[in-house]
Coordinates of C-alpha atoms in Angstrom, one line a residue:
X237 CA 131.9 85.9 31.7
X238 CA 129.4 84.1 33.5
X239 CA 126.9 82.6 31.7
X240 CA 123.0 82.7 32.9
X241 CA 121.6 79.5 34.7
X242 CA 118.0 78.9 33.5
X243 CA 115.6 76.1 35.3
X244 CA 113.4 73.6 33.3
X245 CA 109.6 73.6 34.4
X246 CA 108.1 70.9 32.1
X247 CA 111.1 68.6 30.6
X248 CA 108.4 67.4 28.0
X249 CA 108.4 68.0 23.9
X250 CA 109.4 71.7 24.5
X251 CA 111.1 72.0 28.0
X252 CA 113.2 69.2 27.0
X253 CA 114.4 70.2 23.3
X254 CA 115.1 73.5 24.3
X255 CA 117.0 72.8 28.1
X256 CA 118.5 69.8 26.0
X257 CA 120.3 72.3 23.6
X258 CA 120.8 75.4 26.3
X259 CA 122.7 72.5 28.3
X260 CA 124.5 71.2 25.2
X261 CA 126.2 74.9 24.7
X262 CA 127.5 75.1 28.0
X263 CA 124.7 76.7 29.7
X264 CA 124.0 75.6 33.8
X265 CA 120.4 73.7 33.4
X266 CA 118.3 72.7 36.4
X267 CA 115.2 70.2 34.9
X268 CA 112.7 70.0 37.5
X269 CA 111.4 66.2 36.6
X270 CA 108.4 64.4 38.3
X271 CA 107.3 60.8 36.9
X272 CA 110.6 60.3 34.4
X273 CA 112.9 61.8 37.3
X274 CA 114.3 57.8 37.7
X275 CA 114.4 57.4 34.2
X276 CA 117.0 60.8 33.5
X277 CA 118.9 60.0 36.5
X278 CA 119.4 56.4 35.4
X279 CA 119.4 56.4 31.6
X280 CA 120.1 59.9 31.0
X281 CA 117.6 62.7 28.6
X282 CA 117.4 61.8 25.4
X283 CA 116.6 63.8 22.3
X284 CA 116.0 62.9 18.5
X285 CA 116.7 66.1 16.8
X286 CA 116.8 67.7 13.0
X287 CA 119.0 69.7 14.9
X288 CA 121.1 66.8 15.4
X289 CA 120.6 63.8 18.3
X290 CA 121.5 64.4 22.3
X291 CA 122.1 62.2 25.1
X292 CA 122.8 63.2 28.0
X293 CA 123.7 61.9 31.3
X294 CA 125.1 64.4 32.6
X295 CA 121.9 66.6 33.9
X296 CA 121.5 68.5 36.6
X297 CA 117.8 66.9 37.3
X298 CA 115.6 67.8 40.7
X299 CA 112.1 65.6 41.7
X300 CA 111.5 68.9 43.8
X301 CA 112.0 73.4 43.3
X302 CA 112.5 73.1 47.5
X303 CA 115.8 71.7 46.1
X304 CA 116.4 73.5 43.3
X305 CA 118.6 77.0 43.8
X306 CA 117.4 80.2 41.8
X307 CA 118.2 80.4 38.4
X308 CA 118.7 84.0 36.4
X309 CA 115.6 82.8 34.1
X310 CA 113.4 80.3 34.9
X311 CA 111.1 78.5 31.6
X312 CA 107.9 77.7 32.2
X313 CA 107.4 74.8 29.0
X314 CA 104.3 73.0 31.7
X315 CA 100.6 72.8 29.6
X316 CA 98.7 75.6 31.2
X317 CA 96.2 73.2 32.2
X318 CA 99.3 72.6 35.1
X319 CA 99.5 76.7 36.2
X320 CA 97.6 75.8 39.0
X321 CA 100.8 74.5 40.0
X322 CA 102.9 77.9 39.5
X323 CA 102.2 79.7 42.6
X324 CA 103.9 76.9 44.6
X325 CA 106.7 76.1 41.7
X326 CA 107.5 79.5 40.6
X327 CA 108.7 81.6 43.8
X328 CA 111.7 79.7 44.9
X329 CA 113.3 79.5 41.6
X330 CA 112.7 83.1 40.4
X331 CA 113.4 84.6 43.7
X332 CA 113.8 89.1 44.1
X333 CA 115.6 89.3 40.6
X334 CA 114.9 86.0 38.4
X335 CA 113.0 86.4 34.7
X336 CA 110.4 83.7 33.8
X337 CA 110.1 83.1 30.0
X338 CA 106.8 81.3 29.3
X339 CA 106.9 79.0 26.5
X340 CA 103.0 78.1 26.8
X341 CA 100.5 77.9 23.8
X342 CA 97.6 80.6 24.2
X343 CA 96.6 84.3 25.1
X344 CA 96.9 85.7 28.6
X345 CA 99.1 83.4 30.2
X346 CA 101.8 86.0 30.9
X347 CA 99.6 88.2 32.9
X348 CA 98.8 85.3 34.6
X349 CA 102.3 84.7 35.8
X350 CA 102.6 88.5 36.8
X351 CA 100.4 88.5 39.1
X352 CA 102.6 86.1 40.6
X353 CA 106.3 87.4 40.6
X354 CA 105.5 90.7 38.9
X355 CA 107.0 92.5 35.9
X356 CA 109.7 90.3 35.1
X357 CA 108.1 87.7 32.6
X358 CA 108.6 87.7 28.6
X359 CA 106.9 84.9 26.8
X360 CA 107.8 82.5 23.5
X361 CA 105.5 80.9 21.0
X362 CA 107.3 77.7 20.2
X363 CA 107.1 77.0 16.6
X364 CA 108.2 73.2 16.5
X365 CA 106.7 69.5 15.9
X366 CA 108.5 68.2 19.2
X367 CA 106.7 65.0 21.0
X368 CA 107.4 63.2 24.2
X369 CA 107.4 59.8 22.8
X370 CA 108.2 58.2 26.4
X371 CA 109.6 58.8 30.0
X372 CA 113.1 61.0 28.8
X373 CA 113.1 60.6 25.1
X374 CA 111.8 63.5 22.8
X375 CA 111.4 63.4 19.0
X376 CA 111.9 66.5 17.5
X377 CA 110.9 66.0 13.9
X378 CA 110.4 69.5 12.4
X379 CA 111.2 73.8 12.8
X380 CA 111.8 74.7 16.3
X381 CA 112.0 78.3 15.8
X382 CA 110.3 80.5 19.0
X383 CA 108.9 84.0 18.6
X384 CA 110.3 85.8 21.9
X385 CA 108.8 89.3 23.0
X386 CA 109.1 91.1 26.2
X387 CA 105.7 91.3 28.3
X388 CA 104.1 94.7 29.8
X389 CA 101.1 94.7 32.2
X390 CA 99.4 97.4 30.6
X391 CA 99.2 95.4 27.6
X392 CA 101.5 97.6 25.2
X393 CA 104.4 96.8 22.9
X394 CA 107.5 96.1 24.9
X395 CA 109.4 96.9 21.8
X396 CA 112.9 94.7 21.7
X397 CA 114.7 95.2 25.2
X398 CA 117.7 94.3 26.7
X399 CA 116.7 91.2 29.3
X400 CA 114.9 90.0 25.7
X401 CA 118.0 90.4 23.7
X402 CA 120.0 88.9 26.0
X403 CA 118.0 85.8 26.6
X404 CA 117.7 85.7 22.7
X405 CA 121.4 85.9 22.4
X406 CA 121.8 83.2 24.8
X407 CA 119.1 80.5 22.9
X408 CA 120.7 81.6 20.1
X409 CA 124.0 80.6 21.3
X410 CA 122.1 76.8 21.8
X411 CA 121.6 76.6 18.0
X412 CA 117.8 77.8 18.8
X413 CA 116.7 80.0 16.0
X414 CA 114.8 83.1 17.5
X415 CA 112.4 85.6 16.0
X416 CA 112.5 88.9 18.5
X417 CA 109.3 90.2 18.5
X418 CA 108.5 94.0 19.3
X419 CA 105.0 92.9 20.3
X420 CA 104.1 89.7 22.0
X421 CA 100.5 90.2 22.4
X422 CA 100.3 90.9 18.5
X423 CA 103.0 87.4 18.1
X424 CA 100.3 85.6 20.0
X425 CA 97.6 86.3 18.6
X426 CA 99.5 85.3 15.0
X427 CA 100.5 82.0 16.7
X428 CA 96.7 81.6 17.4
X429 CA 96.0 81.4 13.5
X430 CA 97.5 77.7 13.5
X431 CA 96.5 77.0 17.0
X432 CA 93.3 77.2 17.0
X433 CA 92.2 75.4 13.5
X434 CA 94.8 72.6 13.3
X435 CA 95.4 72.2 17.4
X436 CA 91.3 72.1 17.3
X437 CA 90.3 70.1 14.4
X438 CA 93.3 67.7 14.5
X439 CA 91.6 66.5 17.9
X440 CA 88.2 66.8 16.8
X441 CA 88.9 65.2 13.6
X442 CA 91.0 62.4 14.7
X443 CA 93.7 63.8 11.8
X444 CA 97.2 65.0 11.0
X445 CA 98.0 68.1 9.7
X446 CA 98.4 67.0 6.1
X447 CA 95.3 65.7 6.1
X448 CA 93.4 68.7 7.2
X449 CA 95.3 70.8 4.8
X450 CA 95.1 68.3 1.8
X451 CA 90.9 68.2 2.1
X452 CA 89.0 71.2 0.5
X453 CA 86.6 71.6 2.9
X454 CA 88.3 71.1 6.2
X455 CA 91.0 74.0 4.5
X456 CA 88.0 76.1 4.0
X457 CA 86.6 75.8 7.6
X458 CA 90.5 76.5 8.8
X459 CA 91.1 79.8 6.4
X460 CA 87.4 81.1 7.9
X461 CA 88.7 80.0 11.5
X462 CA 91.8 82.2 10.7
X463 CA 89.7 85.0 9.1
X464 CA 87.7 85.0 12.4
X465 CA 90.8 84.8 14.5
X466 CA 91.7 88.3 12.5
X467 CA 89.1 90.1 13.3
X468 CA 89.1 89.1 16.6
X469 CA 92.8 90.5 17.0
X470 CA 91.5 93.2 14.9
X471 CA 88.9 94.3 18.0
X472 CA 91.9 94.4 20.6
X473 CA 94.0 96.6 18.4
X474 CA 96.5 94.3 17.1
X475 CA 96.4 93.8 13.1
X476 CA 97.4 90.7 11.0
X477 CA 97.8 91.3 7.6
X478 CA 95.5 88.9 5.4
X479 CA 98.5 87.5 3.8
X480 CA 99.2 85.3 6.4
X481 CA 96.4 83.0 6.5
X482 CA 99.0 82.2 3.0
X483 CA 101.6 81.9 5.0
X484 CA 100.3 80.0 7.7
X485 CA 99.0 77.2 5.1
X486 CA 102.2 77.0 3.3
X487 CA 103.9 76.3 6.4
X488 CA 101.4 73.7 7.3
X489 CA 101.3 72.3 3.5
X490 CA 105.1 72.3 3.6
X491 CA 105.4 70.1 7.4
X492 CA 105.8 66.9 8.0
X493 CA 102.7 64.9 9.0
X494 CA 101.8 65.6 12.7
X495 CA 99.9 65.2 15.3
X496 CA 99.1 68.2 17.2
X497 CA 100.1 68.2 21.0
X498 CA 96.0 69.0 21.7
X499 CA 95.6 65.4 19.4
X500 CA 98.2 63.8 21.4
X501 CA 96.8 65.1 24.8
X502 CA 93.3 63.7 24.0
X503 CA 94.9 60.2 22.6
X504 CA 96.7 60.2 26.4
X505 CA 93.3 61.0 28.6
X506 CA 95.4 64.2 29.3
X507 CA 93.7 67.3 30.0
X508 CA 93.3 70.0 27.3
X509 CA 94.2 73.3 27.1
X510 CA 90.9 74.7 25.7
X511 CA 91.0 77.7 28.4
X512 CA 94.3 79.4 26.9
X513 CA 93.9 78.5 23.1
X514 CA 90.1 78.7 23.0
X515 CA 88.5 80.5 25.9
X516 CA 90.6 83.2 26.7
X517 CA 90.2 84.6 22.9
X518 CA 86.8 84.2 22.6
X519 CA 86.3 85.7 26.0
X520 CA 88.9 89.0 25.0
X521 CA 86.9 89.1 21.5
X522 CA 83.8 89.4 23.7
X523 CA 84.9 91.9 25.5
X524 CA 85.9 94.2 22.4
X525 CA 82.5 93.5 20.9
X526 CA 83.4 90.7 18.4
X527 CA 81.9 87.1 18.5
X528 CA 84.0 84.6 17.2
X529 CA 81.0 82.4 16.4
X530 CA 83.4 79.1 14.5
X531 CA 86.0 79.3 17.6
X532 CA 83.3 78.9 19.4
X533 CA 81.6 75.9 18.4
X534 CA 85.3 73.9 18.3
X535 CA 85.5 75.3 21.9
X536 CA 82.1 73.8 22.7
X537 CA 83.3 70.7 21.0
X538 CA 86.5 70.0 22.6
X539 CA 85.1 70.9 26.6
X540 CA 82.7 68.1 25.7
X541 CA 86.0 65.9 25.0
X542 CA 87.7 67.2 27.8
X543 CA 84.8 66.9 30.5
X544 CA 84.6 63.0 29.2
X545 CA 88.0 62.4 30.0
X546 CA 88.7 59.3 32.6
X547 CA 89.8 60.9 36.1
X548 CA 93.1 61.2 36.6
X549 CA 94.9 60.1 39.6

């Protein structure tokens, strides 16, 4: 049988653990690569991994999608401060039948992308300490699990269905571990409960995770970010047990020290993706009546870092 051919947008910390291992198991893997496109082609992809080290040379790498054929499921794993770029990147890989699975941090970005190509996106929420420590080498020091769900543009469950299970299988297959979720709104909105407070106070606060967790104050602000984060998914129908404000601080007591990617993004002058992880909550809460008045204030904080940022050429 045939396997699936998926394409790489964004061979960084995610794009490049995850095509790394689809490629390992005998999947066909086109990486779209810009500035480190020289460095793959020459010195091959390499990636430190719990999961055990790669190095591969044998890559089927592209500096340009007019090059690139279709694949059955293309991965968007760019920061959504690069979507901008998806209406030029996305059409001639997905072409009339291809699935994109976005593997972007945030709420809203699928319906973003279906108003591109239409109803044929599902998204993951990457749940991995993964870092692009230079041109073709990542380091993927802790979990790597991804909560997959099937997307619908009325906004409803998908519930688990067959493109999802079989894209599951195949990541699965790669020695990915994959949590199939029923409801990917309700999984986003449960990945926002460590986005927001560690993602935003890591930058803010110049700190690793085990720092913010270890001081009582900075894991007070957190569990009321969380609380707030609740109530907010609370508003737009989607309920998250209070148990897992628990769960989401033993996870983060239990990792290894890390810098978030939104600490690592500000450290690089690179831009940050306030609009998906901050903005488009708040904005949704608005909508449904509920002020998110903490998520707010580390949104005001962080556009302030952001707009400050040198220009990028």
């Amino acid at each position: 049988m045939t396997k699936r051919s998926y394409a790489i947008l964004g061979t960084g910390a995610i794009g490049g653990l995850y095509g790394a291992r689809l490629h390992a198991a005998g999947f066909p893997v086109r990486f779209l690569l810009h500035r480190d496109y020289e460095q793959v082609r020459d010195r091959g992809l390499r990636v430190d991994s719990i999961w055990g080290d790669l190095h591969l040379h044998d890559l089927d790498i592209y500096p340009s999608v007019a090059q690139m054929p279709p694949a059955d499921v293309t991965i968007v794993a760019l920061k959504t401060t690069q979507n901008s770029l998806l209406p030029t990147l996305l059409p001639p890989l997905v072409g009339d039948r291809g699935l994109v699975l976005v593997l972007q941090n945030g709420l809203g970005v699928e319906a973003e992308i279906a108003r591109m190509i239409g109803d044929r996106v599902l998204g993951g929420l990457c749940f991995t300490c993964s870092n692009k420590i230079a041109p073709g080498h990542i380091d993927h020091l802790d979990e790597g699990k991804i909560a997959l769900g099937d997307f619908r543009p009325d906004g409803q469950p998908s519930g688990i269905t067959d493109r999802l299970a079989a894209i599951a299988s195949d990541l699965e297959t790669a020695g990915i571990p994959i949590d199939r979720q029923a409801d990917l709104i309700l999984a986003r909105w449960k990945k926002l409960m460590w986005n927001i407070p560690f993602n935003g106070l890591s930058a803010i606060l110049d700190a690793k995770t085990d720092a913010l967790v270890a001081d009582p104050a900075i894991r007070t602000l957190a569990i009321e970010l969380m609380h707030e984060i609740r109530a907010a998914a609370a508003a737009t129908n989607r309920h998250i047990p209070a148990e897992f404000i628990d769960t989401m601080l033993t996870t983060t007591d239990a990792m290894r020290p890390y810098l978030t990617s939104m600490k690592l993004d500000l450290d690089h002058d690179r831009p940050l993706e306030v609009e998906a992880i901050f903005g488009n909550p708040i904005r949704t809460a608005q909508a449904s009546g509920v002020a998110m008045p903490q998520t707010l204030t580390l949104y005001r904080q962080l556009k302030f870092l952001d707009d400050r940022r040198p220009c990028q050429v």
